[in-house]
Tab-separated table of C-alpha atoms and ligand atoms in Angstrom:
chain	number	residue	atom	x	y	z
A	1	MET	CA	20.719	-20.361	-18.367
A	2	HIS	CA	19.647	-20.363	-14.696
A	3	VAL	CA	17.323	-17.542	-13.668
A	4	LEU	CA	16.538	-16.478	-10.093
A	5	ILE	CA	13.243	-14.618	-9.642
A	6	ILE	CA	12.616	-12.857	-6.317
A	7	CYS	CA	8.931	-12.534	-5.414
A	8	LYS	CA	7.675	-10.584	-2.418
A	9	VAL	CA	3.957	-11.293	-2.026
A	10	ILE	CA	2.388	-7.995	-0.950
A	11	ASP	CA	-1.304	-8.833	-1.088
A	12	ASN	CA	-3.895	-10.423	-3.326
A	13	TYR	CA	-2.633	-12.850	-5.940
A	14	GLY	CA	-0.984	-10.565	-8.435
A	15	ASP	CA	2.616	-10.422	-7.319
A	16	ALA	CA	2.759	-14.186	-6.987
A	17	GLY	CA	0.632	-14.639	-10.109
A	18	PHE	CA	2.896	-12.527	-12.280
A	19	CYS	CA	6.092	-14.099	-10.898
A	20	LEU	CA	4.756	-17.621	-11.383
A	21	ARG	CA	3.699	-16.873	-14.954
A	22	LEU	CA	7.130	-15.383	-15.704
A	23	ALA	CA	8.955	-18.287	-14.046
A	24	ARG	CA	6.848	-20.903	-15.838
A	25	ALA	CA	7.352	-19.183	-19.230
A	26	ILE	CA	11.138	-19.104	-18.776
A	27	ALA	CA	11.242	-22.687	-17.452
A	28	THR	CA	9.394	-23.937	-20.530
A	29	GLN	CA	11.917	-22.314	-22.860
A	30	GLY	CA	14.855	-24.568	-21.979
A	31	HIS	CA	16.104	-22.651	-18.922
A	32	SER	CA	15.982	-23.479	-15.233
A	33	VAL	CA	14.344	-21.144	-12.732
A	34	THR	CA	14.399	-20.694	-8.970
A	35	LEU	CA	11.391	-18.691	-7.784
A	36	LEU	CA	12.305	-17.331	-4.340
A	37	HIS	CA	9.171	-16.190	-2.515
A	38	ASP	CA	7.787	-15.576	0.958
A	39	ASN	CA	4.228	-16.931	0.846
A	40	ALA	CA	3.794	-20.650	0.241
A	41	ALA	CA	-0.002	-20.516	0.703
A	42	VAL	CA	-0.594	-18.188	-2.265
A	43	PHE	CA	1.543	-20.331	-4.524
A	44	GLU	CA	-0.313	-23.466	-3.440
A	45	ASP	CA	-3.506	-21.870	-4.771
A	46	LEU	CA	-1.923	-20.776	-8.050
A	47	LEU	CA	0.325	-23.726	-8.902
A	48	GLU	CA	-0.843	-26.469	-11.246
A	49	PRO	CA	-0.536	-30.137	-10.164
A	50	ASN	CA	2.497	-30.777	-12.428
A	51	PRO	CA	4.583	-27.623	-12.805
A	52	PRO	CA	7.591	-27.662	-15.155
A	53	LYS	CA	10.491	-29.724	-13.742
A	54	ALA	CA	12.856	-26.832	-14.515
A	55	LEU	CA	10.910	-24.603	-12.103
A	56	ASP	CA	11.894	-24.718	-8.414
A	57	LEU	CA	9.914	-22.762	-5.829
A	58	CYS	CA	11.969	-21.770	-2.773
A	59	ASP	CA	10.289	-20.367	0.360
A	60	ALA	CA	12.512	-17.723	1.954
A	61	GLN	CA	10.417	-18.011	5.096
A	62	ASP	CA	11.331	-21.683	5.474
A	63	ALA	CA	13.706	-22.259	8.412
A	64	ALA	CA	15.885	-24.368	6.119
A	65	TYR	CA	16.360	-21.521	3.585
A	66	ARG	CA	19.984	-20.592	3.086
A	67	PRO	CA	20.805	-18.129	0.268
A	68	GLU	CA	24.216	-19.733	-0.161
A	69	LYS	CA	22.480	-22.973	-1.138
A	70	LEU	CA	20.844	-21.328	-4.163
A	71	PRO	CA	22.321	-22.358	-7.534
A	72	GLN	CA	24.495	-19.709	-9.235
A	73	PRO	CA	22.143	-17.650	-11.411
A	74	ASP	CA	22.955	-16.140	-14.828
A	75	LEU	CA	20.200	-13.555	-14.334
A	76	ILE	CA	18.328	-12.264	-11.276
A	77	ILE	CA	14.892	-10.717	-11.845
A	78	GLU	CA	13.131	-8.816	-9.071
A	79	PRO	CA	9.572	-7.989	-10.147
A	80	PHE	CA	7.990	-4.922	-8.560
A	81	GLY	CA	11.332	-3.991	-7.018
A	82	THR	CA	10.098	-4.660	-3.549
A	83	SER	CA	13.249	-5.859	-1.830
A	84	ALA	CA	14.207	-2.308	-0.897
A	85	GLU	CA	10.910	-1.462	0.761
A	86	GLN	CA	8.689	-4.303	1.627
A	87	TRP	CA	10.456	-7.437	2.680
A	88	THR	CA	10.394	-7.877	6.434
A	89	HIS	CA	13.972	-9.037	5.882
A	90	ARG	CA	15.927	-7.805	2.837
A	91	HIS	CA	16.556	-11.097	1.070
A	92	ASP	CA	18.256	-9.256	-1.793
A	93	VAL	CA	21.248	-8.076	0.261
A	94	PRO	CA	22.864	-11.520	0.786
A	95	LEU	CA	22.114	-12.365	-2.841
A	96	LYS	CA	23.903	-9.223	-4.061
A	97	ALA	CA	26.869	-10.230	-1.894
A	98	LEU	CA	26.777	-13.860	-3.118
A	99	PHE	CA	26.344	-12.978	-6.804
A	100	PRO	CA	27.995	-9.542	-7.224
A	101	ASN	CA	28.414	-9.796	-10.994
A	102	CYS	CA	25.085	-11.349	-11.832
A	103	PRO	CA	22.884	-9.092	-14.007
A	104	TRP	CA	20.021	-7.845	-11.823
A	105	ILE	CA	16.789	-6.629	-13.365
A	106	LEU	CA	14.172	-4.660	-11.445
A	107	LEU	CA	10.933	-5.298	-13.300
A	108	ASP	CA	8.372	-2.615	-12.615
A	109	TYR	CA	4.570	-2.662	-12.618
A	110	LEU	CA	2.818	-2.562	-15.981
A	111	SER	CA	1.782	0.897	-17.172
A	112	ALA	CA	0.661	2.501	-20.433
A	113	GLU	CA	1.889	5.910	-19.252
A	114	SER	CA	4.138	7.615	-21.798
A	115	TRP	CA	7.042	8.216	-19.378
A	116	VAL	CA	7.660	4.446	-19.150
A	117	GLU	CA	9.499	4.302	-22.492
A	118	GLY	CA	12.086	6.826	-21.317
A	119	PHE	CA	12.940	4.780	-18.214
A	120	HIS	CA	13.014	1.329	-19.750
A	121	LYS	CA	16.537	-0.205	-19.438
A	122	SER	CA	17.775	2.658	-17.278
A	123	GLN	CA	20.206	1.722	-14.518
A	124	SER	CA	20.947	2.676	-10.951
A	125	ILE	CA	23.285	1.688	-8.133
A	126	ASP	CA	21.788	0.221	-4.970
A	127	PRO	CA	22.894	2.730	-2.296
A	128	LYS	CA	23.127	-0.016	0.325
A	129	THR	CA	25.121	-2.566	-1.650
A	130	GLY	CA	26.678	-0.641	-4.557
A	131	HIS	CA	25.107	-3.203	-6.870
A	132	ARG	CA	24.154	-2.036	-10.376
A	133	VAL	CA	20.544	-2.796	-11.302
A	134	THR	CA	18.722	-2.367	-14.602
A	135	TYR	CA	15.068	-1.340	-14.804
A	136	PHE	CA	12.723	-3.099	-17.179
A	137	TYR	CA	9.329	-1.534	-17.781
A	138	PRO	CA	6.566	-3.696	-19.173
A	139	GLY	CA	4.230	-1.807	-21.459
A	140	PHE	CA	2.278	-1.582	-24.691
A	141	GLY	CA	4.709	0.274	-26.926
A	142	GLU	CA	7.686	-0.732	-29.043
A	143	ARG	CA	10.184	0.852	-26.634
A	144	THR	CA	8.996	-1.031	-23.563
A	145	ALA	CA	9.571	-4.600	-22.391
A	146	GLY	CA	6.083	-5.512	-23.617
A	147	VAL	CA	3.966	-8.093	-21.802
A	148	ILE	CA	4.219	-11.870	-21.427
A	149	HIS	CA	2.421	-13.286	-24.470
A	150	CYS	CA	4.640	-16.233	-25.427
A	151	ASP	CA	2.010	-18.344	-23.605
A	152	ALA	CA	-1.028	-16.609	-25.126
A	153	PRO	CA	-3.920	-19.030	-25.599
A	154	ALA	CA	-5.203	-19.847	-29.096
A	155	LEU	CA	-8.406	-17.982	-29.940
A	156	ALA	CA	-11.688	-19.652	-30.775
A	157	GLN	CA	-12.224	-18.971	-34.470
A	158	GLU	CA	-15.655	-17.470	-34.187
A	159	PRO	CA	-17.007	-15.596	-31.181
A	160	ARG	CA	-19.390	-17.784	-29.244
A	161	GLN	CA	-23.051	-16.948	-29.848
A	162	ASP	CA	-25.415	-17.790	-27.036
A	163	GLN	CA	-28.679	-19.026	-28.578
A	164	GLY	CA	-30.740	-16.691	-26.485
A	165	GLY	CA	-28.513	-13.727	-27.327
A	166	ARG	CA	-27.351	-13.711	-23.702
A	167	LEU	CA	-23.828	-12.653	-22.830
A	168	SER	CA	-21.675	-14.421	-20.289
A	169	LEU	CA	-19.766	-12.103	-17.944
A	170	PHE	CA	-16.635	-13.034	-15.993
A	171	VAL	CA	-16.164	-10.954	-12.835
A	172	PHE	CA	-12.951	-10.846	-10.786
A	173	CYS	CA	-12.910	-7.640	-8.766
A	174	TYR	CA	-11.822	-5.870	-5.584
A	175	ALA	CA	-14.081	-5.445	-2.590
A	176	ASN	CA	-14.961	-1.842	-3.484
A	177	ALA	CA	-16.488	-2.668	-6.868
A	178	PRO	CA	-20.219	-1.776	-7.259
A	179	LEU	CA	-21.154	-5.445	-7.310
A	180	GLU	CA	-24.838	-5.074	-6.397
A	181	GLU	CA	-25.318	-2.587	-9.236
A	182	LEU	CA	-23.795	-5.090	-11.672
A	183	MET	CA	-26.058	-7.817	-10.343
A	184	ALA	CA	-29.088	-5.636	-11.079
A	185	ALA	CA	-27.763	-4.582	-14.499
A	186	SER	CA	-26.970	-8.164	-15.576
A	187	ARG	CA	-30.419	-9.261	-14.389
A	188	ALA	CA	-32.028	-6.489	-16.477
A	189	SER	CA	-30.069	-7.540	-19.554
A	190	GLY	CA	-30.753	-11.254	-19.003
A	191	ASP	CA	-27.066	-12.173	-18.898
A	192	LEU	CA	-25.205	-14.796	-16.884
A	193	VAL	CA	-22.226	-14.097	-14.634
A	194	GLY	CA	-19.325	-16.220	-13.428
A	195	PHE	CA	-17.986	-14.669	-10.222
A	196	ALA	CA	-14.377	-15.478	-9.421
A	197	GLY	CA	-13.114	-15.038	-5.934
A	198	ALA	CA	-16.497	-15.444	-4.270
A	199	ALA	CA	-14.683	-17.215	-1.472
A	200	MET	CA	-12.532	-14.135	-0.969
A	201	ARG	CA	-15.581	-12.129	0.035
A	202	LYS	CA	-18.832	-13.289	1.528
A	203	VAL	CA	-21.638	-12.226	-0.797
A	204	ASP	CA	-25.071	-13.720	-1.605
A	205	LEU	CA	-25.221	-14.379	-5.326
A	206	PRO	CA	-28.459	-14.014	-7.313
A	207	PRO	CA	-29.594	-17.015	-9.398
A	208	HIS	CA	-27.993	-15.730	-12.636
A	209	TRP	CA	-24.625	-15.450	-10.913
A	210	ARG	CA	-22.535	-18.523	-10.139
A	211	ALA	CA	-19.446	-18.731	-7.986
A	212	LEU	CA	-16.323	-19.862	-9.843
A	213	PRO	CA	-13.973	-21.792	-7.553
A	214	PHE	CA	-10.352	-20.680	-7.632
A	215	CYS	CA	-8.562	-22.558	-10.414
A	216	PRO	CA	-4.821	-23.148	-10.996
A	217	GLN	CA	-3.260	-20.340	-13.021
A	218	THR	CA	-2.750	-22.620	-16.045
A	219	GLU	CA	-6.545	-22.969	-16.301
A	220	PHE	CA	-7.252	-19.277	-15.880
A	221	ASP	CA	-7.027	-18.498	-19.608
A	222	ASN	CA	-9.647	-21.176	-20.335
A	223	ARG	CA	-11.866	-19.609	-17.689
A	224	LEU	CA	-11.646	-16.272	-19.500
A	225	ALA	CA	-12.261	-17.874	-22.912
A	226	GLU	CA	-15.593	-19.249	-21.656
A	227	HIS	CA	-17.016	-15.729	-21.199
A	228	ASP	CA	-17.935	-12.808	-23.482
A	229	VAL	CA	-17.123	-9.779	-21.329
A	230	LEU	CA	-14.289	-9.874	-18.811
A	231	PHE	CA	-14.350	-7.754	-15.661
A	232	VAL	CA	-10.756	-8.191	-14.487
A	233	ARG	CA	-8.441	-6.472	-12.049
A	234	GLY	CA	-4.812	-5.878	-11.054
A	235	GLU	CA	-2.195	-6.743	-13.617
A	236	ASP	CA	-1.994	-10.387	-14.641
A	237	SER	CA	-5.700	-11.095	-15.132
A	238	PHE	CA	-5.893	-7.707	-16.920
A	239	VAL	CA	-3.226	-8.805	-19.408
A	240	ARG	CA	-4.748	-12.256	-19.830
A	241	ALA	CA	-8.114	-10.675	-20.639
A	242	GLN	CA	-6.433	-8.656	-23.395
A	243	LEU	CA	-4.851	-11.843	-24.760
A	244	ALA	CA	-8.270	-13.536	-24.633
A	245	GLY	CA	-9.421	-11.058	-27.292
A	246	LYS	CA	-12.622	-10.230	-25.397
A	247	PRO	CA	-14.124	-6.852	-24.380
A	248	LEU	CA	-12.822	-6.077	-20.902
A	249	VAL	CA	-13.602	-3.853	-17.962
A	250	TRP	CA	-10.473	-3.255	-15.869
A	251	GLN	CA	-10.649	-2.521	-12.167
A	252	ILE	CA	-7.196	-1.170	-11.417
A	253	TYR	CA	-5.525	-1.774	-8.059
A	254	PRO	CA	-6.590	1.343	-6.100
A	255	THR	CA	-3.803	3.449	-4.547
A	256	ASP	CA	-4.171	6.161	-1.907
A	257	ASP	CA	-2.547	8.836	-4.072
A	258	ALA	CA	-5.143	8.296	-6.874
A	259	ALA	CA	-2.280	7.466	-9.249
A	260	HIS	CA	-4.407	4.505	-10.307
A	261	ALA	CA	-6.866	6.863	-12.054
A	262	VAL	CA	-4.030	8.244	-14.204
A	263	LYS	CA	-2.832	4.729	-15.059
A	264	LEU	CA	-6.365	3.612	-15.891
A	265	LYS	CA	-6.926	6.512	-18.328
A	266	ALA	CA	-3.463	6.132	-19.856
A	267	PHE	CA	-4.202	2.547	-20.785
A	268	PHE	CA	-7.750	3.245	-21.960
A	269	ASP	CA	-6.535	6.011	-24.291
A	270	VAL	CA	-4.009	3.677	-25.933
A	271	TYR	CA	-6.441	0.734	-26.001
A	272	SER	CA	-9.335	2.685	-27.577
A	273	ALA	CA	-7.326	5.125	-29.727
A	274	ALA	CA	-8.729	3.764	-33.000
A	275	TRP	CA	-12.340	3.456	-31.862
A	276	ALA	CA	-15.316	5.619	-32.816
A	277	PRO	CA	-16.333	8.076	-30.072
A	278	ALA	CA	-19.646	6.309	-29.389
A	279	GLU	CA	-18.177	2.941	-28.303
A	280	ARG	CA	-15.150	4.561	-26.694
A	281	ASN	CA	-17.247	6.896	-24.539
A	282	ALA	CA	-19.633	4.080	-23.617
A	283	LEU	CA	-16.909	1.752	-22.386
A	284	TRP	CA	-15.006	4.522	-20.574
A	285	ARG	CA	-18.179	5.482	-18.757
A	286	LEU	CA	-18.570	1.887	-17.549
A	287	TRP	CA	-14.887	1.740	-16.541
A	288	THR	CA	-15.125	4.918	-14.468
A	289	ILE	CA	-18.259	3.746	-12.674
A	290	TRP	CA	-16.799	0.275	-12.068
A	291	ASN	CA	-13.648	1.890	-10.613
A	292	ARG	CA	-15.774	4.275	-8.508
A	293	LEU	CA	-14.232	7.253	-10.267
A	294	ASP	CA	-17.776	8.356	-11.153
A	295	GLU	CA	-19.928	7.901	-8.078
A	296	GLU	CA	-22.970	9.480	-9.778
A	297	GLY	CA	-22.909	7.260	-12.856
A	298	ASP	CA	-25.734	4.781	-13.511
A	299	LEU	CA	-24.052	1.408	-13.943
A	300	MET	CA	-27.147	-0.253	-15.385
A	301	ASP	CA	-27.466	2.410	-18.084
A	302	ALA	CA	-23.745	2.223	-18.792
A	303	TRP	CA	-23.793	-1.578	-18.991
A	304	LEU	CA	-26.799	-1.672	-21.355
A	305	GLU	CA	-25.093	0.830	-23.659
A	306	VAL	CA	-21.788	-1.099	-23.679
A	307	ARG	CA	-23.721	-4.310	-24.239
A	308	SER	CA	-25.274	-2.847	-27.384
A	309	PHE	CA	-21.770	-2.356	-28.782
A	310	TRP	CA	-20.580	-5.885	-27.904
A	311	PRO	CA	-19.942	-7.097	-31.510
A	312	ILE	CA	-17.921	-3.947	-32.309
A	313	LEU	CA	-16.020	-4.129	-29.009
A	314	HIS	CA	-15.329	-7.815	-29.628
A	315	ALA	CA	-13.777	-6.990	-33.005
A	316	HIS	CA	-11.702	-4.225	-31.398
A	317	SER	CA	-10.555	-6.646	-28.688
A	318	ARG	CA	-9.341	-9.211	-31.187
A	319	ARG	CA	-7.406	-6.497	-33.058
A	320	TRP	CA	-5.860	-5.349	-29.777
A	321	ARG	CA	-4.747	-8.910	-29.045
A	322	THR	CA	-3.020	-8.991	-32.438
A	323	HIS	CA	-1.354	-5.655	-31.648
A	324	LEU	CA	0.014	-7.097	-28.393
A	325	GLN	CA	1.284	-10.227	-30.103
A	326	GLU	CA	3.088	-8.155	-32.721
A	327	GLY	CA	4.721	-6.080	-29.973
A	328	PRO	CA	7.621	-6.814	-27.611
A	329	GLU	CA	7.349	-10.051	-25.606
A	330	LEU	CA	8.594	-9.697	-22.037
A	331	VAL	CA	10.274	-13.093	-21.634
A	332	LYS	CA	12.089	-12.709	-24.950
A	333	GLU	CA	13.150	-9.146	-24.044
A	334	LEU	CA	14.583	-10.315	-20.700
A	335	LEU	CA	16.472	-13.305	-22.061
A	336	THR	CA	17.762	-11.441	-25.106
A	337	TRP	CA	19.012	-8.574	-22.935
A	338	CYS	CA	20.812	-11.016	-20.679
A	339	ALA	CA	22.375	-12.911	-23.580
A	340	GLN	CA	23.523	-9.695	-25.292
A	341	ARG	CA	24.654	-7.889	-22.142
A	342	SER	CA	27.492	-5.558	-22.918
A	343	PRO	CA	30.644	-6.165	-20.798
A	344	THR	CA	30.406	-2.485	-19.912
A	345	PHE	CA	27.494	-3.359	-17.644
A	346	ASP	CA	30.026	-4.577	-15.107
A	347	LYS	CA	31.858	-1.274	-15.018
B	1	LIG	O1	-4.919	-10.459	-7.292
B	1	LIG	P1	-4.680	-9.177	-7.977
B	1	LIG	O2	-5.489	-8.033	-7.572
B	1	LIG	O3	-3.162	-8.746	-7.811
B	1	LIG	C1	-2.803	-7.409	-7.533
B	1	LIG	C2	-2.165	-6.819	-8.775
B	1	LIG	O4	-1.145	-7.666	-9.251
B	1	LIG	C3	-1.569	-5.474	-8.477
B	1	LIG	O5	-0.839	-4.990	-9.601
B	1	LIG	C4	-0.647	-5.571	-7.283
B	1	LIG	O6	-0.174	-4.289	-6.958
B	1	LIG	C5	-1.407	-6.152	-6.114
B	1	LIG	O7	-1.891	-7.443	-6.461
B	1	LIG	C6	-0.495	-6.241	-4.904
B	1	LIG	O8	-4.926	-9.393	-9.530
B	1	LIG	P2	-4.068	-10.016	-10.674
B	1	LIG	O9	-2.860	-9.185	-10.954
B	1	LIG	O10	-5.000	-10.262	-11.794
B	1	LIG	O11	-3.554	-11.413	-10.122
B	1	LIG	C7	-4.463	-12.466	-9.956
B	1	LIG	C8	-3.718	-13.754	-10.282
B	1	LIG	O12	-4.480	-14.874	-9.829
B	1	LIG	C9	-3.545	-13.927	-11.776
B	1	LIG	O13	-2.284	-14.479	-12.038
B	1	LIG	C10	-4.639	-14.903	-12.137
B	1	LIG	C11	-4.667	-15.773	-10.920
B	1	LIG	N1	-5.918	-16.502	-10.710
B	1	LIG	C12	-5.902	-17.867	-10.872
B	1	LIG	O14	-4.860	-18.441	-11.176
B	1	LIG	N2	-7.048	-18.566	-10.668
B	1	LIG	C13	-8.225	-17.957	-10.311
B	1	LIG	O15	-9.241	-18.648	-10.140
B	1	LIG	C14	-8.229	-16.523	-10.150
B	1	LIG	C15	-9.499	-15.823	-9.776
B	1	LIG	C16	-7.049	-15.807	-10.358
């Protein structure tokens, strides 16, 4: 099967990061993939030295780009459905004209909100082109498209134990995170911190913090596995932290309409549903302070309390990883849907 993935890079690394992970996973399962994008620089940062031969990156901004030169796809996937709103030029329109009968999936952002299950695999007609599209919703429940976990890393058998009882924190955050408060809290607890993305923002790091240079995406899982508590953000690093089986603090991509707060709580409620109130309340308190949803909260106090629950939270995190792996797998859901497509889809 040949799959065309359309990636509009909005900002940060997440759109490109998710699309590259999806493309690589499909390309390593015996299919060929064209990843059409509009930001070569971001992909240069993310791409490993030897990507799969079945994966072809195509820059729509390149003067030589001609949609008619693209190989005939058996499936077109448009993550984050951005062609309608955010391309400077709607690259989807010529593709819908070139490939009118090709199944077209609009893959939405990941959410744990309950409404997602009711919309998964719904369809609509593109008002501009009359093209039928099918919505896939990633998620954490049986009736969603799940998450990409076919490439989940193997887990170390036993959690690492630092001789001095210190924890190692991984921090990958947005500019509005209360970084200085975490520096003080980690100093008070005697922990070490690996700070990813230091180059993305100029900040003086204290001695117990070290800058982690940007690594290719294929090494990112190893980077997470080297740490005990993972402060992650966005969507892809958030999912990879869950698959790492480590306690995580998620800084969600902030939106002006505060919808991010609803999404954050929706996930936390599902993630911590089986926990005792003490550890659940402790971690939620840290999450709300880290996401600046509680401006009065004392991050040091919250961190020290969460830290005291680390062994319990680590056990919960490994169980959550197992839950994800037993749930739907996004690549498998996409390819199975395409292979089983009912002829009625064309009507
Ligand atoms: O960069 P992000 O904040 O991306 C965000 C989110 O995707 C968000 O949903 C979206 O709306 C917004 O972009 C526009 O965080 P995210 O999703 O974790 O993507 C980061 C990617 O970068 C991920 O694939 C991991 C990868 N990465 C590396 O490969 N190497 C690195 O060293 C680092 C720090 C990240």
